[in-house]
C-alpha positions as protocol buffer text, in pm:
chain_id: "A"
residue {
  index: 1
  type: MET
  ca { x: -1502 y: 3152 z: -1286 }
}
residue {
  index: 2
  type: ALA
  ca { x: -1244 y: 3215 z: -1017 }
}
residue {
  index: 3
  type: VAL
  ca { x: -1371 y: 2915 z: -823 }
}
residue {
  index: 4
  type: VAL
  ca { x: -1355 y: 2697 z: -1135 }
}
residue {
  index: 5
  type: ARG
  ca { x: -997 y: 2806 z: -1205 }
}
residue {
  index: 6
  type: LEU
  ca { x: -899 y: 2737 z: -844 }
}
residue {
  index: 7
  type: LEU
  ca { x: -1051 y: 2388 z: -857 }
}
residue {
  index: 8
  type: ALA
  ca { x: -876 y: 2319 z: -1187 }
}
residue {
  index: 9
  type: LEU
  ca { x: -545 y: 2432 z: -1039 }
}
residue {
  index: 10
  type: LEU
  ca { x: -591 y: 2214 z: -731 }
}
residue {
  index: 11
  type: PHE
  ca { x: -680 y: 1913 z: -946 }
}
residue {
  index: 12
  type: THR
  ca { x: -373 y: 1969 z: -1161 }
}
residue {
  index: 13
  type: VAL
  ca { x: -134 y: 2008 z: -868 }
}
residue {
  index: 14
  type: VAL
  ca { x: -279 y: 1738 z: -641 }
}
residue {
  index: 15
  type: TYR
  ca { x: -374 y: 1474 z: -896 }
}
residue {
  index: 16
  type: LEU
  ca { x: -235 y: 1528 z: -1245 }
}
residue {
  index: 17
  type: LEU
  ca { x: 124 y: 1626 z: -1162 }
}
residue {
  index: 18
  type: PRO
  ca { x: 183 y: 1324 z: -933 }
}
residue {
  index: 19
  type: LEU
  ca { x: 28 y: 1103 z: -1202 }
}
residue {
  index: 20
  type: VAL
  ca { x: 268 y: 1238 z: -1466 }
}
residue {
  index: 21
  type: LEU
  ca { x: 564 y: 1205 z: -1228 }
}
residue {
  index: 22
  type: ALA
  ca { x: 471 y: 847 z: -1136 }
}
residue {
  index: 23
  type: ALA
  ca { x: 437 y: 753 z: -1503 }
}
residue {
  index: 24
  type: GLY
  ca { x: 773 y: 909 z: -1586 }
}
residue {
  index: 25
  type: LEU
  ca { x: 952 y: 731 z: -1303 }
}
residue {
  index: 26
  type: TRP
  ca { x: 792 y: 402 z: -1399 }
}
residue {
  index: 27
  type: ILE
  ca { x: 883 y: 431 z: -1766 }
}
residue {
  index: 28
  type: ALA
  ca { x: 1241 y: 518 z: -1670 }
}
residue {
  index: 29
  type: GLY
  ca { x: 1269 y: 206 z: -1454 }
}
residue {
  index: 30
  type: ARG
  ca { x: 1338 y: -152 z: -1554 }
}
residue {
  index: 31
  type: HIS
  ca { x: 1043 y: -391 z: -1560 }
}
residue {
  index: 32
  type: PRO
  ca { x: 977 y: -737 z: -1706 }
}
residue {
  index: 33
  type: ALA
  ca { x: 840 y: -738 z: -2058 }
}
residue {
  index: 34
  type: SER
  ca { x: 565 y: -988 z: -1971 }
}
residue {
  index: 35
  type: TRP
  ca { x: 440 y: -1207 z: -1690 }
}
residue {
  index: 36
  type: ARG
  ca { x: 656 y: -1490 z: -1826 }
}
residue {
  index: 37
  type: ASP
  ca { x: 969 y: -1285 z: -1765 }
}
residue {
  index: 38
  type: ALA
  ca { x: 865 y: -1170 z: -1418 }
}
residue {
  index: 39
  type: ASP
  ca { x: 996 y: -1297 z: -1086 }
}
residue {
  index: 40
  type: TRP
  ca { x: 716 y: -1446 z: -873 }
}
residue {
  index: 41
  type: THR
  ca { x: 934 y: -1604 z: -605 }
}
residue {
  index: 42
  type: SER
  ca { x: 925 y: -1536 z: -232 }
}
residue {
  index: 43
  type: ALA
  ca { x: 1072 y: -1203 z: -126 }
}
residue {
  index: 44
  type: ARG
  ca { x: 1145 y: -1361 z: 216 }
}
residue {
  index: 45
  type: ILE
  ca { x: 997 y: -1074 z: 412 }
}
residue {
  index: 46
  type: LEU
  ca { x: 783 y: -1303 z: 631 }
}
residue {
  index: 47
  type: PRO
  ca { x: 931 y: -1530 z: 897 }
}
residue {
  index: 48
  type: ALA
  ca { x: 918 y: -1902 z: 833 }
}
residue {
  index: 49
  type: ALA
  ca { x: 571 y: -2024 z: 931 }
}
residue {
  index: 50
  type: ALA
  ca { x: 711 y: -2332 z: 1104 }
}
residue {
  index: 51
  type: GLY
  ca { x: 942 y: -2116 z: 1314 }
}
residue {
  index: 52
  type: SER
  ca { x: 667 y: -1956 z: 1521 }
}
residue {
  index: 53
  type: PRO
  ca { x: 357 y: -2110 z: 1681 }
}
residue {
  index: 54
  type: GLU
  ca { x: 170 y: -1776 z: 1679 }
}
residue {
  index: 55
  type: ALA
  ca { x: -128 y: -1722 z: 1452 }
}
residue {
  index: 56
  type: ALA
  ca { x: -92 y: -1441 z: 1199 }
}
residue {
  index: 57
  type: ALA
  ca { x: -319 y: -1243 z: 967 }
}
residue {
  index: 58
  type: LEU
  ca { x: -161 y: -1007 z: 716 }
}
residue {
  index: 59
  type: ILE
  ca { x: -240 y: -783 z: 424 }
}
residue {
  index: 60
  type: LEU
  ca { x: 34 y: -749 z: 162 }
}
residue {
  index: 61
  type: SER
  ca { x: 61 y: -527 z: -143 }
}
residue {
  index: 62
  type: ALA
  ca { x: 300 y: -476 z: -435 }
}
residue {
  index: 63
  type: ARG
  ca { x: 310 y: -275 z: -755 }
}
residue {
  index: 64
  type: THR
  ca { x: 146 y: -455 z: -1043 }
}
residue {
  index: 65
  type: GLY
  ca { x: 283 y: -514 z: -1393 }
}
residue {
  index: 66
  type: GLY
  ca { x: 276 y: -331 z: -1723 }
}
residue {
  index: 67
  type: LEU
  ca { x: 219 y: 41 z: -1754 }
}
residue {
  index: 68
  type: LYS
  ca { x: -59 y: 23 z: -1495 }
}
residue {
  index: 69
  type: GLY
  ca { x: 212 y: -47 z: -1238 }
}
residue {
  index: 70
  type: ALA
  ca { x: 288 y: 326 z: -1249 }
}
residue {
  index: 71
  type: VAL
  ca { x: -40 y: 402 z: -1075 }
}
residue {
  index: 72
  type: SER
  ca { x: -167 y: 81 z: -921 }
}
residue {
  index: 73
  type: GLU
  ca { x: -85 y: -201 z: -682 }
}
residue {
  index: 74
  type: HIS
  ca { x: -212 y: -554 z: -629 }
}
residue {
  index: 75
  type: SER
  ca { x: -300 y: -665 z: -276 }
}
residue {
  index: 76
  type: TRP
  ca { x: -375 y: -999 z: -112 }
}
residue {
  index: 77
  type: VAL
  ca { x: -460 y: -1170 z: 218 }
}
residue {
  index: 78
  type: VAL
  ca { x: -234 y: -1405 z: 414 }
}
residue {
  index: 79
  type: ILE
  ca { x: -328 y: -1607 z: 722 }
}
residue {
  index: 80
  type: LYS
  ca { x: -157 y: -1864 z: 941 }
}
residue {
  index: 81
  type: GLU
  ca { x: -345 y: -2063 z: 1201 }
}
residue {
  index: 82
  type: ARG
  ca { x: -189 y: -2119 z: 1542 }
}
residue {
  index: 83
  type: ASN
  ca { x: 80 y: -2390 z: 1524 }
}
residue {
  index: 84
  type: ALA
  ca { x: 37 y: -2414 z: 1145 }
}
residue {
  index: 85
  type: ARG
  ca { x: 354 y: -2491 z: 952 }
}
residue {
  index: 86
  type: ARG
  ca { x: 254 y: -2294 z: 643 }
}
residue {
  index: 87
  type: TYR
  ca { x: 83 y: -1972 z: 540 }
}
residue {
  index: 88
  type: GLU
  ca { x: -232 y: -1952 z: 329 }
}
residue {
  index: 89
  type: ARG
  ca { x: -262 y: -1683 z: 62 }
}
residue {
  index: 90
  type: PHE
  ca { x: -578 y: -1555 z: -109 }
}
residue {
  index: 91
  type: ASP
  ca { x: -586 y: -1336 z: -423 }
}
residue {
  index: 92
  type: LYS
  ca { x: -863 y: -1218 z: -652 }
}
residue {
  index: 93
  type: VAL
  ca { x: -731 y: -1212 z: -1006 }
}
residue {
  index: 94
  type: GLY
  ca { x: -873 y: -1168 z: -1351 }
}
residue {
  index: 95
  type: TRP
  ca { x: -760 y: -1510 z: -1474 }
}
residue {
  index: 96
  type: GLY
  ca { x: -774 y: -1869 z: -1353 }
}
residue {
  index: 97
  type: SER
  ca { x: -967 y: -1954 z: -1039 }
}
residue {
  index: 98
  type: PRO
  ca { x: -1199 y: -1672 z: -926 }
}
residue {
  index: 99
  type: ILE
  ca { x: -1026 y: -1649 z: -587 }
}
residue {
  index: 100
  type: ARG
  ca { x: -687 y: -1812 z: -593 }
}
residue {
  index: 101
  type: ARG
  ca { x: -572 y: -1995 z: -283 }
}
residue {
  index: 102
  type: ASP
  ca { x: -197 y: -2046 z: -254 }
}
residue {
  index: 103
  type: GLY
  ca { x: -141 y: -1959 z: -618 }
}
residue {
  index: 104
  type: TYR
  ca { x: 184 y: -1789 z: -516 }
}
residue {
  index: 105
  type: ALA
  ca { x: 420 y: -1777 z: -219 }
}
residue {
  index: 106
  type: ALA
  ca { x: 270 y: -1589 z: 76 }
}
residue {
  index: 107
  type: ASP
  ca { x: 523 y: -1308 z: 33 }
}
residue {
  index: 108
  type: GLY
  ca { x: 588 y: -1367 z: -336 }
}
residue {
  index: 109
  type: ARG
  ca { x: 692 y: -1085 z: -564 }
}
residue {
  index: 110
  type: TRP
  ca { x: 424 y: -954 z: -799 }
}
residue {
  index: 111
  type: TYR
  ca { x: 552 y: -899 z: -1152 }
}
residue {
  index: 112
  type: SER
  ca { x: 903 y: -883 z: -996 }
}
residue {
  index: 113
  type: ASN
  ca { x: 794 y: -609 z: -753 }
}
residue {
  index: 114
  type: GLU
  ca { x: 873 y: -674 z: -388 }
}
residue {
  index: 115
  type: PRO
  ca { x: 569 y: -670 z: -159 }
}
residue {
  index: 116
  type: ARG
  ca { x: 531 y: -499 z: 175 }
}
residue {
  index: 117
  type: VAL
  ca { x: 310 y: -566 z: 475 }
}
residue {
  index: 118
  type: VAL
  ca { x: 22 y: -316 z: 489 }
}
residue {
  index: 119
  type: ALA
  ca { x: -139 y: -448 z: 807 }
}
residue {
  index: 120
  type: ALA
  ca { x: -79 y: -736 z: 1045 }
}
residue {
  index: 121
  type: LEU
  ca { x: -234 y: -909 z: 1343 }
}
residue {
  index: 122
  type: THR
  ca { x: -53 y: -1174 z: 1546 }
}
residue {
  index: 123
  type: GLY
  ca { x: -119 y: -1401 z: 1839 }
}
residue {
  index: 124
  type: GLU
  ca { x: -460 y: -1394 z: 2002 }
}
residue {
  index: 125
  type: ALA
  ca { x: -576 y: -1099 z: 1789 }
}
residue {
  index: 126
  type: ALA
  ca { x: -509 y: -1302 z: 1474 }
}
residue {
  index: 127
  type: GLU
  ca { x: -680 y: -1609 z: 1618 }
}
residue {
  index: 128
  type: VAL
  ca { x: -996 y: -1405 z: 1677 }
}
residue {
  index: 129
  type: ALA
  ca { x: -976 y: -1244 z: 1332 }
}
residue {
  index: 130
  type: ILE
  ca { x: -907 y: -1551 z: 1117 }
}
residue {
  index: 131
  type: PRO
  ca { x: -1261 y: -1697 z: 1130 }
}
residue {
  index: 132
  type: ARG
  ca { x: -1401 y: -1360 z: 1022 }
}
residue {
  index: 133
  type: ILE
  ca { x: -1142 y: -1336 z: 745 }
}
residue {
  index: 134
  type: ARG
  ca { x: -1241 y: -1680 z: 616 }
}
residue {
  index: 135
  type: ALA
  ca { x: -1608 y: -1581 z: 633 }
}
residue {
  index: 136
  type: ALA
  ca { x: -1542 y: -1257 z: 441 }
}
residue {
  index: 137
  type: ILE
  ca { x: -1351 y: -1450 z: 173 }
}
residue {
  index: 138
  type: ALA
  ca { x: -1639 y: -1698 z: 142 }
}
residue {
  index: 139
  type: ASP
  ca { x: -1896 y: -1417 z: 129 }
}
residue {
  index: 140
  type: TYR
  ca { x: -1720 y: -1201 z: -131 }
}
residue {
  index: 141
  type: PRO
  ca { x: -2003 y: -1118 z: -373 }
}
residue {
  index: 142
  type: PHE
  ca { x: -1782 y: -1108 z: -686 }
}
residue {
  index: 143
  type: ALA
  ca { x: -1602 y: -1437 z: -632 }
}
residue {
  index: 144
  type: ALA
  ca { x: -1747 y: -1608 z: -939 }
}
residue {
  index: 145
  type: ARG
  ca { x: -1556 y: -1632 z: -1264 }
}
residue {
  index: 146
  type: GLY
  ca { x: -1601 y: -1305 z: -1449 }
}
residue {
  index: 147
  type: GLY
  ca { x: -1638 y: -1103 z: -1127 }
}
residue {
  index: 148
  type: TYR
  ca { x: -1338 y: -888 z: -1206 }
}
residue {
  index: 149
  type: ARG
  ca { x: -1297 y: -548 z: -1372 }
}
residue {
  index: 150
  type: ILE
  ca { x: -972 y: -353 z: -1366 }
}
residue {
  index: 151
  type: PHE
  ca { x: -1140 y: -16 z: -1316 }
}
residue {
  index: 152
  type: PRO
  ca { x: -1327 y: 99 z: -1118 }
}
residue {
  index: 153
  type: GLY
  ca { x: -1371 y: -250 z: -976 }
}
residue {
  index: 154
  type: PRO
  ca { x: -1443 y: -500 z: -847 }
}
residue {
  index: 155
  type: ASN
  ca { x: -1082 y: -611 z: -876 }
}
residue {
  index: 156
  type: SER
  ca { x: -808 y: -756 z: -657 }
}
residue {
  index: 157
  type: ASN
  ca { x: -803 y: -454 z: -427 }
}
residue {
  index: 158
  type: SER
  ca { x: -1182 y: -449 z: -396 }
}
residue {
  index: 159
  type: PHE
  ca { x: -1155 y: -805 z: -262 }
}
residue {
  index: 160
  type: THR
  ca { x: -882 y: -724 z: -10 }
}
residue {
  index: 161
  type: ALA
  ca { x: -1060 y: -408 z: 107 }
}
residue {
  index: 162
  type: HIS
  ca { x: -1375 y: -616 z: 158 }
}
residue {
  index: 163
  type: VAL
  ca { x: -1183 y: -849 z: 388 }
}
residue {
  index: 164
  type: MET
  ca { x: -1023 y: -560 z: 576 }
}
residue {
  index: 165
  type: ARG
  ca { x: -1360 y: -396 z: 640 }
}
residue {
  index: 166
  type: ALA
  ca { x: -1477 y: -722 z: 797 }
}
residue {
  index: 167
  type: VAL
  ca { x: -1183 y: -701 z: 1039 }
}
residue {
  index: 168
  type: PRO
  ca { x: -1154 y: -337 z: 1155 }
}
residue {
  index: 169
  type: GLU
  ca { x: -893 y: -451 z: 1407 }
}
residue {
  index: 170
  type: PHE
  ca { x: -642 y: -426 z: 1121 }
}
residue {
  index: 171
  type: GLY
  ca { x: -666 y: -53 z: 1186 }
}
residue {
  index: 172
  type: ALA
  ca { x: -549 y: 34 z: 835 }
}
residue {
  index: 173
  type: VAL
  ca { x: -661 y: 91 z: 479 }
}
residue {
  index: 174
  type: LEU
  ca { x: -498 y: -16 z: 155 }
}
residue {
  index: 175
  type: PRO
  ca { x: -237 y: 218 z: 2 }
}
residue {
  index: 176
  type: PRO
  ca { x: -365 y: 507 z: -212 }
}
residue {
  index: 177
  type: ALA
  ca { x: -233 y: 333 z: -526 }
}
residue {
  index: 178
  type: ALA
  ca { x: -453 y: 28 z: -461 }
}
residue {
  index: 179
  type: VAL
  ca { x: -696 y: 126 z: -737 }
}
residue {
  index: 180
  type: GLY
  ca { x: -1035 y: -39 z: -686 }
}
residue {
  index: 181
  type: ARG
  ca { x: -1019 y: -52 z: -307 }
}
residue {
  index: 182
  type: ASP
  ca { x: -1308 y: 198 z: -278 }
}
residue {
  index: 183
  type: PHE
  ca { x: -1547 y: 6 z: -502 }
}
residue {
  index: 184
  type: PRO
  ca { x: -1860 y: -62 z: -292 }
}
residue {
  index: 185
  type: VAL
  ca { x: -1876 y: -441 z: -320 }
}
residue {
  index: 186
  type: ASP
  ca { x: -2173 y: -450 z: -81 }
}
residue {
  index: 187
  type: GLY
  ca { x: -2366 y: -203 z: -293 }
}
residue {
  index: 188
  type: ARG
  ca { x: -2369 y: 61 z: -18 }
}
residue {
  index: 189
  type: LEU
  ca { x: -2259 y: 398 z: -149 }
}
residue {
  index: 190
  type: VAL
  ca { x: -2243 y: 545 z: 203 }
}
residue {
  index: 191
  type: HIS
  ca { x: -2108 y: 364 z: 507 }
}
residue {
  index: 192
  type: LEU
  ca { x: -2070 y: 476 z: 867 }
}
residue {
  index: 193
  type: GLY
  ca { x: -1880 y: 240 z: 1092 }
}
residue {
  index: 194
  type: ARG
  ca { x: -1673 y: 240 z: 1405 }
}
residue {
  index: 195
  type: ASP
  ca { x: -1363 y: 341 z: 1208 }
}
residue {
  index: 196
  type: GLY
  ca { x: -1532 y: 637 z: 1037 }
}
residue {
  index: 197
  type: PHE
  ca { x: -1730 y: 747 z: 733 }
}
residue {
  index: 198
  type: ARG
  ca { x: -1685 y: 663 z: 368 }
}
residue {
  index: 199
  type: ALA
  ca { x: -1883 y: 734 z: 54 }
}
residue {
  index: 200
  type: SER
  ca { x: -1818 y: 608 z: -297 }
}
residue {
  index: 201
  type: PHE
  ca { x: -1981 y: 677 z: -630 }
}
residue {
  index: 202
  type: PHE
  ca { x: -1930 y: 322 z: -756 }
}
residue {
  index: 203
  type: GLY
  ca { x: -1553 y: 358 z: -725 }
}
residue {
  index: 204
  type: TYR
  ca { x: -1525 y: 649 z: -969 }
}
residue {
  index: 205
  type: ALA
  ca { x: -1510 y: 907 z: -690 }
}
residue {
  index: 206
  type: GLY
  ca { x: -1537 y: 906 z: -314 }
}
residue {
  index: 207
  type: VAL
  ca { x: -1438 y: 1040 z: 23 }
}
residue {
  index: 208
  type: ALA
  ca { x: -1335 y: 877 z: 350 }
}
residue {
  index: 209
  type: LEU
  ca { x: -1290 y: 1022 z: 697 }
}
residue {
  index: 210
  type: GLY
  ca { x: -1194 y: 818 z: 1001 }
}
residue {
  index: 211
  type: THR
  ca { x: -932 y: 673 z: 1229 }
}
residue {
  index: 212
  type: SER
  ca { x: -811 y: 418 z: 975 }
}
residue {
  index: 213
  type: ALA
  ca { x: -805 y: 637 z: 665 }
}
residue {
  index: 214
  type: GLY
  ca { x: -762 y: 990 z: 794 }
}
residue {
  index: 215
  type: LEU
  ca { x: -906 y: 1214 z: 523 }
}
residue {
  index: 216
  type: GLU
  ca { x: -903 y: 1079 z: 167 }
}
residue {
  index: 217
  type: ILE
  ca { x: -1052 y: 1205 z: -158 }
}
residue {
  index: 218
  type: ASN
  ca { x: -1073 y: 962 z: -449 }
}
residue {
  index: 219
  type: ILE
  ca { x: -1111 y: 1093 z: -804 }
}
residue {
  index: 220
  type: LEU
  ca { x: -1109 y: 836 z: -1084 }
}
residue {
  index: 221
  type: GLY
  ca { x: -913 y: 593 z: -870 }
}
residue {
  index: 222
  type: LEU
  ca { x: -648 y: 846 z: -772 }
}
residue {
  index: 223
  type: VAL
  ca { x: -643 y: 897 z: -395 }
}
residue {
  index: 224
  type: ALA
  ca { x: -510 y: 1204 z: -218 }
}
residue {
  index: 225
  type: GLY
  ca { x: -527 y: 1255 z: 155 }
}
residue {
  index: 226
  type: ILE
  ca { x: -376 y: 1320 z: 491 }
}
residue {
  index: 227
  type: ASP
  ca { x: -368 y: 1097 z: 797 }
}
residue {
  index: 228
  type: PRO
  ca { x: -299 y: 1307 z: 1109 }
}
residue {
  index: 229
  type: PHE
  ca { x: -311 y: 996 z: 1328 }
}
residue {
  index: 230
  type: ARG
  ca { x: 0 y: 854 z: 1158 }
}
residue {
  index: 231
  type: TRP
  ca { x: 160 y: 1177 z: 1032 }
}
residue {
  index: 232
  type: THR
  ca { x: 115 y: 1059 z: 675 }
}
residue {
  index: 233
  type: ILE
  ca { x: 29 y: 1226 z: 347 }
}
residue {
  index: 234
  type: LYS
  ca { x: -115 y: 1028 z: 58 }
}
residue {
  index: 235
  type: ILE
  ca { x: -13 y: 1129 z: -292 }
}
residue {
  index: 236
  type: PRO
  ca { x: -201 y: 993 z: -595 }
}
residue {
  index: 237
  type: ALA
  ca { x: -14 y: 718 z: -784 }
}
residue {
  index: 238
  type: LEU
  ca { x: 301 y: 770 z: -573 }
}
residue {
  index: 239
  type: GLY
  ca { x: 179 y: 632 z: -240 }
}
residue {
  index: 240
  type: SER
  ca { x: 193 y: 722 z: 130 }
}
residue {
  index: 241
  type: PHE
  ca { x: 474 y: 916 z: 291 }
}
residue {
  index: 242
  type: SER
  ca { x: 510 y: 924 z: 669 }
}
residue {
  index: 243
  type: PHE
  ca { x: 669 y: 1201 z: 873 }
}
residue {
  index: 244
  type: ALA
  ca { x: 657 y: 1000 z: 1196 }
}
residue {
  index: 245
  type: ASN
  ca { x: 981 y: 893 z: 1363 }
}
């Protein structure tokens, strides 16, 4: 019984309290009443595509809308070919085209929430990665209409995580609030790759250990962890907090 009480206490402190805090902060904030009222315009965090000849490959993420924004983010893929004068953006959404291409500005706000760059490759590294990114987008097994489920996935973050796994050079994982990122879109519940080990029980629970993720434990989409390589702790629903200079 002592072990059970200890596990219950750990679950409460590590998972439930951050969830309650995140929900309280979200409810106290100001958010658009619906998607019609939201701001979807460019946040202008990316340089003008025509201003640089370098290729670029980026992963962006922003809090989503409604009450689920308290615990979850939406992520997408952005690429720019060498000498291209525009970015291309790819999202998996639950409405419209199965995978939307250029449905929004490359760095557009999501439900009025400003995005941030999660991972980026530029120059020659991006040129090498872009063909693999395009191949991963084309090969996404849940691209057809109806291939979307908010929880545990496959959803928008499952799609982006699928692309990132195809390009380990990104050297990163999606934020802990990117619910659905751990859904095994390839059907493999256990994976061992050059960036480490991960296991997922169909997205409902899982664990990851490696150079990209550090140590993560996923319970019902809530991810807690520590990344000693980047001096970062990961708090469920709230996100990642770095202690590096």
